[in-house]
Short mmCIF file of C-alpha atoms in Angstrom, two decimals:
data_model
loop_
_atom_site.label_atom_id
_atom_site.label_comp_id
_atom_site.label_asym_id
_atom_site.label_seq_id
_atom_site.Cartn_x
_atom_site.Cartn_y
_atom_site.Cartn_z
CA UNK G 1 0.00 0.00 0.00
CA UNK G 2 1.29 3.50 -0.70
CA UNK G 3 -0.15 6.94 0.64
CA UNK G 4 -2.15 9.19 -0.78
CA UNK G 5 -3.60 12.61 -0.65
CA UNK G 6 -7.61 11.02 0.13
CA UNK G 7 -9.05 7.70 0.44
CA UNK G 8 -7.94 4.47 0.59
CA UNK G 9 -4.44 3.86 0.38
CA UNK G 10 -3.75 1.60 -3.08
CA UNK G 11 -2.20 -1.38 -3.52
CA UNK G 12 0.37 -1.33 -5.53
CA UNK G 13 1.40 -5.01 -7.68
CA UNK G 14 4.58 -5.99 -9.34
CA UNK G 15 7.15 -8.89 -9.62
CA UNK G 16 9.29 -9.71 -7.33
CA UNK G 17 13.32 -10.00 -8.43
CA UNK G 18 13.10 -13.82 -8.02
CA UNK G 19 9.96 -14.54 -10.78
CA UNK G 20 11.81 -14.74 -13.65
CA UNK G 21 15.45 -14.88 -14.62
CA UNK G 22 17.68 -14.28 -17.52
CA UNK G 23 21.11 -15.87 -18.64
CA UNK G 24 24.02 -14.25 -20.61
CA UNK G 25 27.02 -16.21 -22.10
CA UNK G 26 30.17 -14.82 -23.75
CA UNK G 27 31.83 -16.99 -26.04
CA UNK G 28 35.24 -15.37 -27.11
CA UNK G 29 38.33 -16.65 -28.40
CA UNK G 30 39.66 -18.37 -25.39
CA UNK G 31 37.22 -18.38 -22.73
CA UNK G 32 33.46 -18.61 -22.05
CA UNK G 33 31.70 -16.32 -19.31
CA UNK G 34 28.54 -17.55 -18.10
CA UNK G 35 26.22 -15.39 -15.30
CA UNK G 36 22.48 -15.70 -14.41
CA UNK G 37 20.49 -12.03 -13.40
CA UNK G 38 17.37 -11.78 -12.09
CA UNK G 39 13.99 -9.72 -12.93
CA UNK G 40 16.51 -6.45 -11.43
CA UNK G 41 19.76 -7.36 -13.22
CA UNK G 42 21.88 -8.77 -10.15
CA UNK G 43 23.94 -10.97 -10.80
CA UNK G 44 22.74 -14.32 -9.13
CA UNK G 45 25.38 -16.86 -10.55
CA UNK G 46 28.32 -16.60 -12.30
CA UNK G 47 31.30 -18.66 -13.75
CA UNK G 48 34.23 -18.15 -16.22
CA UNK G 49 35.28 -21.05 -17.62
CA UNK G 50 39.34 -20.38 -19.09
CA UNK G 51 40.01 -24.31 -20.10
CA UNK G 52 38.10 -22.94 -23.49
CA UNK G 53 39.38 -22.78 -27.36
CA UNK G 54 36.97 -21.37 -30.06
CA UNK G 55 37.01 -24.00 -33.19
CA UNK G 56 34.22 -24.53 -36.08
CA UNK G 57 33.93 -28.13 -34.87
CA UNK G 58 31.15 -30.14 -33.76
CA UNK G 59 33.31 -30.99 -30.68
CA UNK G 60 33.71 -27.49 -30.01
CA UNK G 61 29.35 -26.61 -30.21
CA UNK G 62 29.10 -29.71 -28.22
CA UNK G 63 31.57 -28.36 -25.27
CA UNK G 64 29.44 -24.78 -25.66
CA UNK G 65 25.63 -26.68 -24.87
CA UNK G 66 27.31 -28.74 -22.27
CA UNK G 67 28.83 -25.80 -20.30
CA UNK G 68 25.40 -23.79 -20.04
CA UNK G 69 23.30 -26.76 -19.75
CA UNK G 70 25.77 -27.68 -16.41
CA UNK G 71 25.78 -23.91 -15.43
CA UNK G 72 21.80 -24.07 -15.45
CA UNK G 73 21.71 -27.17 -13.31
CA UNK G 74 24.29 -25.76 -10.80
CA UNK G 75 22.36 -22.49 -10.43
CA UNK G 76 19.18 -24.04 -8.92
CA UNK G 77 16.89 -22.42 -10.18
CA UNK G 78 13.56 -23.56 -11.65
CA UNK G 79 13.91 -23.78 -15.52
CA UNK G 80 10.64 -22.58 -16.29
CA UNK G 81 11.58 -18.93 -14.88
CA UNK G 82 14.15 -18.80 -16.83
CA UNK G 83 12.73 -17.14 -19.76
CA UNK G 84 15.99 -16.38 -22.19
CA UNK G 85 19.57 -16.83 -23.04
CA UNK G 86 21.81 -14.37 -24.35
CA UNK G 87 24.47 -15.27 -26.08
CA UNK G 88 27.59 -13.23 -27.41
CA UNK G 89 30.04 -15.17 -29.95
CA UNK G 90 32.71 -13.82 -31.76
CA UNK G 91 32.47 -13.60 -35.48
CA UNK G 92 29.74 -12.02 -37.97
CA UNK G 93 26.38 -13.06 -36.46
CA UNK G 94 22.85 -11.80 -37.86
CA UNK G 95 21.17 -11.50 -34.18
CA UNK G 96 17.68 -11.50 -36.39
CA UNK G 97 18.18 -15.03 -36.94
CA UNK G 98 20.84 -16.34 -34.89
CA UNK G 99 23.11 -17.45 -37.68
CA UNK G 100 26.84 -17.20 -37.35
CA UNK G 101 29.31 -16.40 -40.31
CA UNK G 102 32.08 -17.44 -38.91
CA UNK G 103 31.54 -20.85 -36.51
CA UNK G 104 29.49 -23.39 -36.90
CA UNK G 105 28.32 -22.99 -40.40
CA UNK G 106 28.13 -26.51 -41.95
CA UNK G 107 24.51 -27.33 -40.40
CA UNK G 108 21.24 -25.90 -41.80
CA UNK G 109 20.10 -24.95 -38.66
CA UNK G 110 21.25 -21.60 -37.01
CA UNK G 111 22.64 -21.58 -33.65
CA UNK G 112 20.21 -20.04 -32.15
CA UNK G 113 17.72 -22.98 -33.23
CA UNK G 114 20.46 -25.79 -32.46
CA UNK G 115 20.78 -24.05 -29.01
CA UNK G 116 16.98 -24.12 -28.46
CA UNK G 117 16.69 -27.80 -28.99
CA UNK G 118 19.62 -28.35 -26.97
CA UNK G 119 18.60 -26.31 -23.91
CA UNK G 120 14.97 -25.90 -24.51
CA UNK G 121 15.21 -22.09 -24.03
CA UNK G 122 15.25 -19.12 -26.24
CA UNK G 123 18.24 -18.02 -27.28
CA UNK G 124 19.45 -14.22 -29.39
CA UNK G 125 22.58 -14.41 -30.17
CA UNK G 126 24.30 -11.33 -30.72
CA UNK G 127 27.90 -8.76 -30.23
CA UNK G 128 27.25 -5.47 -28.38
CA UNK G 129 26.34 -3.66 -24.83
CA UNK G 130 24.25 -1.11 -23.60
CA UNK G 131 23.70 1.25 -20.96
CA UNK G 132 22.13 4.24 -19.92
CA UNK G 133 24.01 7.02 -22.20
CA UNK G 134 22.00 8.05 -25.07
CA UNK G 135 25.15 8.29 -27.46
CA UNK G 136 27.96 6.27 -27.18
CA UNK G 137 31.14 4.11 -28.83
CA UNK G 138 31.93 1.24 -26.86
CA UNK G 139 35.66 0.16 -28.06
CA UNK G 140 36.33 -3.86 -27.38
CA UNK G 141 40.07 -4.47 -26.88
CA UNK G 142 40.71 -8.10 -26.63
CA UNK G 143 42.44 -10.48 -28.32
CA UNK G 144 40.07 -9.29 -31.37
CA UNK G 145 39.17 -5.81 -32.14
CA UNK G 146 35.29 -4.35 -32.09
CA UNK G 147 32.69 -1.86 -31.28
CA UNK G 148 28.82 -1.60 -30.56
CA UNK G 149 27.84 1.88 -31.47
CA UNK G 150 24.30 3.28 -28.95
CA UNK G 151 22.21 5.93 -31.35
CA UNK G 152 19.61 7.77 -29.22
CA UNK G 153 20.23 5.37 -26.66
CA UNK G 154 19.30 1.78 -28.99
CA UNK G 155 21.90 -0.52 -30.37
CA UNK G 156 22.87 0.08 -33.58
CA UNK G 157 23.00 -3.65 -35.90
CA UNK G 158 22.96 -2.53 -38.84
CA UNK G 159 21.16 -4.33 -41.86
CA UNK G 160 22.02 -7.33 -41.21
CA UNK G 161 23.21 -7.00 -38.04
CA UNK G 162 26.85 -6.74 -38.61
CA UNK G 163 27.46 -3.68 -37.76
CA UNK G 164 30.81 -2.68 -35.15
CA UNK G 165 33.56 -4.95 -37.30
CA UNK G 166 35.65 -2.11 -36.76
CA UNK G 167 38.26 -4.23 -36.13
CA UNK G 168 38.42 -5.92 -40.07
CA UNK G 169 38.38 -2.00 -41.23
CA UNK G 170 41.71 -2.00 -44.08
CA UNK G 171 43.60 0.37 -41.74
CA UNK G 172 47.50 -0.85 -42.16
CA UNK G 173 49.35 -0.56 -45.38
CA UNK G 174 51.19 -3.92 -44.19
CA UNK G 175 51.33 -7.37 -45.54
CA UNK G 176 49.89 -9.22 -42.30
CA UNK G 177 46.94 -11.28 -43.06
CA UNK G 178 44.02 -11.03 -40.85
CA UNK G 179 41.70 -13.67 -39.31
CA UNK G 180 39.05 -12.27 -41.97
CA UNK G 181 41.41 -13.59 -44.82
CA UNK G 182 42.69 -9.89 -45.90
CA UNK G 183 45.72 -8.03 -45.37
CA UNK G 184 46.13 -4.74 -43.02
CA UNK G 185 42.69 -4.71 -40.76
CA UNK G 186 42.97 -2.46 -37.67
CA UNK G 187 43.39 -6.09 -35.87
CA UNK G 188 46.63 -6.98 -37.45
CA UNK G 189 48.08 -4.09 -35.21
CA UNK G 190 46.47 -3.57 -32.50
CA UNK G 191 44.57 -6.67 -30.87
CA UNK G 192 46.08 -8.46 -28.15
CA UNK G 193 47.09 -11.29 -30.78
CA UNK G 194 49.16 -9.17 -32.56
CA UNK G 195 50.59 -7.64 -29.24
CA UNK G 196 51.28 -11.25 -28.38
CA UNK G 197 52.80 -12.00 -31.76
CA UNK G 198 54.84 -8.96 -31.37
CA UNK G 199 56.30 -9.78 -28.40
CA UNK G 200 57.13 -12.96 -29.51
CA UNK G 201 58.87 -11.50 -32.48
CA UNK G 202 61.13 -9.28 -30.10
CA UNK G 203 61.97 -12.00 -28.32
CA UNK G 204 62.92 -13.74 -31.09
CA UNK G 205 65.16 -10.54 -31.78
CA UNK G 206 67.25 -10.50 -28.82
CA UNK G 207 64.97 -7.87 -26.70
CA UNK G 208 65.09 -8.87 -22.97
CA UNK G 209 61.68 -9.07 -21.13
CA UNK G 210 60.36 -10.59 -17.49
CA UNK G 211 58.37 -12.62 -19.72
CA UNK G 212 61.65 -14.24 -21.20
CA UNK G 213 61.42 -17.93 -19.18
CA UNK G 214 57.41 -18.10 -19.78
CA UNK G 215 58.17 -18.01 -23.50
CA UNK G 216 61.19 -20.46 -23.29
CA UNK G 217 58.96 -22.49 -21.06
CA UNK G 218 55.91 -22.69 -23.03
CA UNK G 219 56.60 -20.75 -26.30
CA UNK G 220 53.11 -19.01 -25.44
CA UNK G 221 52.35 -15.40 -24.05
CA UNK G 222 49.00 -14.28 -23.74
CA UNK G 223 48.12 -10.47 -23.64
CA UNK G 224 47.57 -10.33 -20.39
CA UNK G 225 50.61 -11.67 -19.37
CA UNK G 226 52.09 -8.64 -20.99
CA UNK G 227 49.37 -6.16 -19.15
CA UNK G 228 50.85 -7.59 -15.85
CA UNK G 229 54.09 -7.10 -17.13
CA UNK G 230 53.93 -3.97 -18.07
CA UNK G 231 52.33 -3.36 -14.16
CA UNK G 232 55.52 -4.59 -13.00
CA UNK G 233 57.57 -2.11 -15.24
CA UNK G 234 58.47 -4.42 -17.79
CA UNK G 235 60.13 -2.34 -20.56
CA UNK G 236 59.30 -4.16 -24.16
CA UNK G 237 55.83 -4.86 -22.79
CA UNK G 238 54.76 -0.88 -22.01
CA UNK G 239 56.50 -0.43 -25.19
CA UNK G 240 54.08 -2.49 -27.20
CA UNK G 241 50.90 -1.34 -25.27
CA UNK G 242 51.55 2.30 -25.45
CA UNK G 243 52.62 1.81 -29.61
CA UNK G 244 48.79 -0.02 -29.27
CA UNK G 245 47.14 2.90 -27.88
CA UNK G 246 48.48 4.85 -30.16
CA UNK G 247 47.17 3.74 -33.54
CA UNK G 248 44.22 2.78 -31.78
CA UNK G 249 43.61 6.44 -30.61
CA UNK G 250 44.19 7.58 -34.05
CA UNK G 251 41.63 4.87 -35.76
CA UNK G 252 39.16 6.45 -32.51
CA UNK G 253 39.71 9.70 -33.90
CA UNK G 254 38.10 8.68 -37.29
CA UNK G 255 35.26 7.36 -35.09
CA UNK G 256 34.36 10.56 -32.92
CA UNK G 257 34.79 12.19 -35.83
CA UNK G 258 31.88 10.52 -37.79
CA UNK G 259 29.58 9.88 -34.58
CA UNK G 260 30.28 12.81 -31.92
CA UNK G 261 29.44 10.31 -28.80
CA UNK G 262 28.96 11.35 -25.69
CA UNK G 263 31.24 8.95 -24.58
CA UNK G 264 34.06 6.55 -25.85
CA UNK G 265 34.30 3.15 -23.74
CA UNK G 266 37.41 1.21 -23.64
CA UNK G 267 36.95 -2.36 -22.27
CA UNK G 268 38.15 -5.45 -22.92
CA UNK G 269 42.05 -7.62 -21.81
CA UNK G 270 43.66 -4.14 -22.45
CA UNK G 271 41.44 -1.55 -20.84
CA UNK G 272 43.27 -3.34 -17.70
CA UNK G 273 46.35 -1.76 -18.81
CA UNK G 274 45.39 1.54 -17.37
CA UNK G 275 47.32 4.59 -18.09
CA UNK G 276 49.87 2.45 -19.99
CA UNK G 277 46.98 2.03 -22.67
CA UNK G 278 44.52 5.39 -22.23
CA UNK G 279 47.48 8.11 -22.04
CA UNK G 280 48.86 7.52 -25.61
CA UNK G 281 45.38 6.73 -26.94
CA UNK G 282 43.94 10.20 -25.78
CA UNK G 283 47.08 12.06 -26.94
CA UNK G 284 46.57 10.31 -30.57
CA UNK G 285 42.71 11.26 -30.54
CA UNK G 286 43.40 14.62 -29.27
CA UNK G 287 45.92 15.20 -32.72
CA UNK G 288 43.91 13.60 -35.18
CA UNK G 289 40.20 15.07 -34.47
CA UNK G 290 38.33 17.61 -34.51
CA UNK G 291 38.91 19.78 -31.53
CA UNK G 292 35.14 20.43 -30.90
CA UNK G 293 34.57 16.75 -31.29
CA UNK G 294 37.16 15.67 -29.08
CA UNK G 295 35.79 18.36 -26.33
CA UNK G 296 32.11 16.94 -26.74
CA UNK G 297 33.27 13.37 -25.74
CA UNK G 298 34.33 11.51 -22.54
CA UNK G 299 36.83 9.09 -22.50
CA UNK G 300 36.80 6.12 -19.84
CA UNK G 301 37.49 2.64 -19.34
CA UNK G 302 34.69 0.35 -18.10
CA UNK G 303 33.84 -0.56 -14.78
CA UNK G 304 32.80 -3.67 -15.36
CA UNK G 305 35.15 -6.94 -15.52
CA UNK G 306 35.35 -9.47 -17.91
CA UNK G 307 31.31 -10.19 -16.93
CA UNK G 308 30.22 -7.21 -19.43
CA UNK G 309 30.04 -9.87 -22.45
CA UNK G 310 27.88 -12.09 -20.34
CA UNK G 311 25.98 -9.51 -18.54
CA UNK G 312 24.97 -7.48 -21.69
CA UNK G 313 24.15 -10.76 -23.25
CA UNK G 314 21.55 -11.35 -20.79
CA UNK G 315 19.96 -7.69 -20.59
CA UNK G 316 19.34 -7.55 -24.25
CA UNK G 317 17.74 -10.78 -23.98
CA UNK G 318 15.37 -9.62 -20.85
CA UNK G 319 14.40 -6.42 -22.71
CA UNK G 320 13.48 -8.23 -25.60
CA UNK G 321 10.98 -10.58 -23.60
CA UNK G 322 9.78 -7.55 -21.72
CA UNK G 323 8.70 -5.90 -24.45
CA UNK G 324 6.96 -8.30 -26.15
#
């Protein structure tokens, strides 16, 4: 009951933050995030799960369905208030019909229909976030590069809903071959695979580094073994995140420049770099935009962890069933 000004006080009906529930998975390159939010968005469960490689196999879909399915079943909850599954994947996916481009192609059926059957849930599979700004670029850093663009405060998809392959943009006049097949994409550069392959090269070249025995150990360095480096003044690895932030802050530029956001979001492995990432990146934007542009827009990293896959994943997903 609340209070009013005369008569009888109403009562006033709703649903409680345990009546329904949503799920959110991020599938990325080398790791799946799974977490469970309520009616209110809190985060009720939630898991990362590193012992993960992304391959187009059947083996590979198979180990995807199992680790939700199990993740579901831990949680406790009753299935039938569990009303949708988000799900983020790397790769070119049309989140109209939950096809992928990129993994899982040889069956006729999409994933989104191969992950209904399997978990008998619905299930939008699709690459962005979203928040409460009304105009904003949200940068993804990882070991890929990409962006989900917020017009008037709605994700932007595009036609077919690949929009934000910034990443695949022909930025480099170099002769490294991308993951999309083609030569000199912003990712060749500037992803934390090509930080990692850089660092290997160096290596390779005499260049002393902390990360010296891990390489001779395991011939393997992932990017954020370089981010902690570099936190522990590691010379060749603040080199190589700084030279990063750079061309990214430039390619940024080109994006304030066409958009004027309110705000610019860094997340992703390398927003964890901190100043070692932001300081060059802001320098860069501030040279190679327009100064009125560059004054209209914030810069910050997020404040979220490596949940915001998973967690936007699962809000997109509970604002689609709400409104229908």
């Amino acid at each position: 009951k609340i209070e009013t000004s005369g008569g009888r006080r109403p009562n006033i009906f709703g649903l409680t933050h345990s009546a329904i529930y949503f799920a959110g998975l991020e599938v990325s390159r080398d790791q799946i995030v799974m977490v469970i939010t309520d009616l209110h968005n809190n985060i009720i469960q939630l898991e990362h799960e590193q012992d993960f490689i992304l391959d187009d196999t059947e083996e590979c879909l198979d180990k995807i369905g199992s680790s939700i399915d199990r993740f579901i079943n831990d949680s406790k909850i009753d299935r039938s208030k569990l009303l949708g599954i988000g799900i983020c994947i790397a790769g070119r996916v049309n989140p109209k019909t939950g096809r992928s481009y990129k993994y899982f192609t040889s069956r006729e059926e999409s994933l989104s229909e191969i992950m209904e059957k399997r978990l008998r849930c619905y299930g939008e599979y699709t690459k962005g976030c979203t928040g409460s700004e009304k105009n904003i670029v949200y940068l993804n850093l990882a070991r890929g590069v990409a962006i989900g663009v917020i017009i008037d405060g709605n994700l932007y998809y595009g036609k077919s809903g690949f929009a934000g392959e910034f990443g695949h943009t022909p930025y480099f006049d170099n002769e490294i071959i991308c993951d999309c097949g083609k030569k000199g994409c912003l990712e060749t550069e500037v992803s934390g695979i090509a930080i990692e392959n850089k660092m290997i090269q160096q290596i390779k070249n005499g260049r002393t580094t902390i990360l010296m025995d891990k390489y001779q150990k395991q011939h393997k360095i992932h990017i954020n073994d370089i981010i902690q480096a570099a936190k522990n003044d590691d010379t060749l690895s603040i080199e190589l995140i700084e030279e990063a932030g750079e061309k990214i802050g430039k390619s940024i530029a080109f994006l304030i420049n066409i958009f004027n956001p309110e705000q610019v979001i860094i997340g992703g492995n390398l927003a964890n770099a901190g100043d070692y990432l932001m300081l060059p990146l802001k320098s860069a934007v501030n040279k190679y935009s327009l100064r009125l542009v560059y004054n209209d827009t914030l810069f910050r990293t997020t404040n979220l962890d490596d949940n915001i896959g998973s967690l936007g994943a699962a809000m997109l997903i509970r604002n689609k069933v709400i409104s229908l």
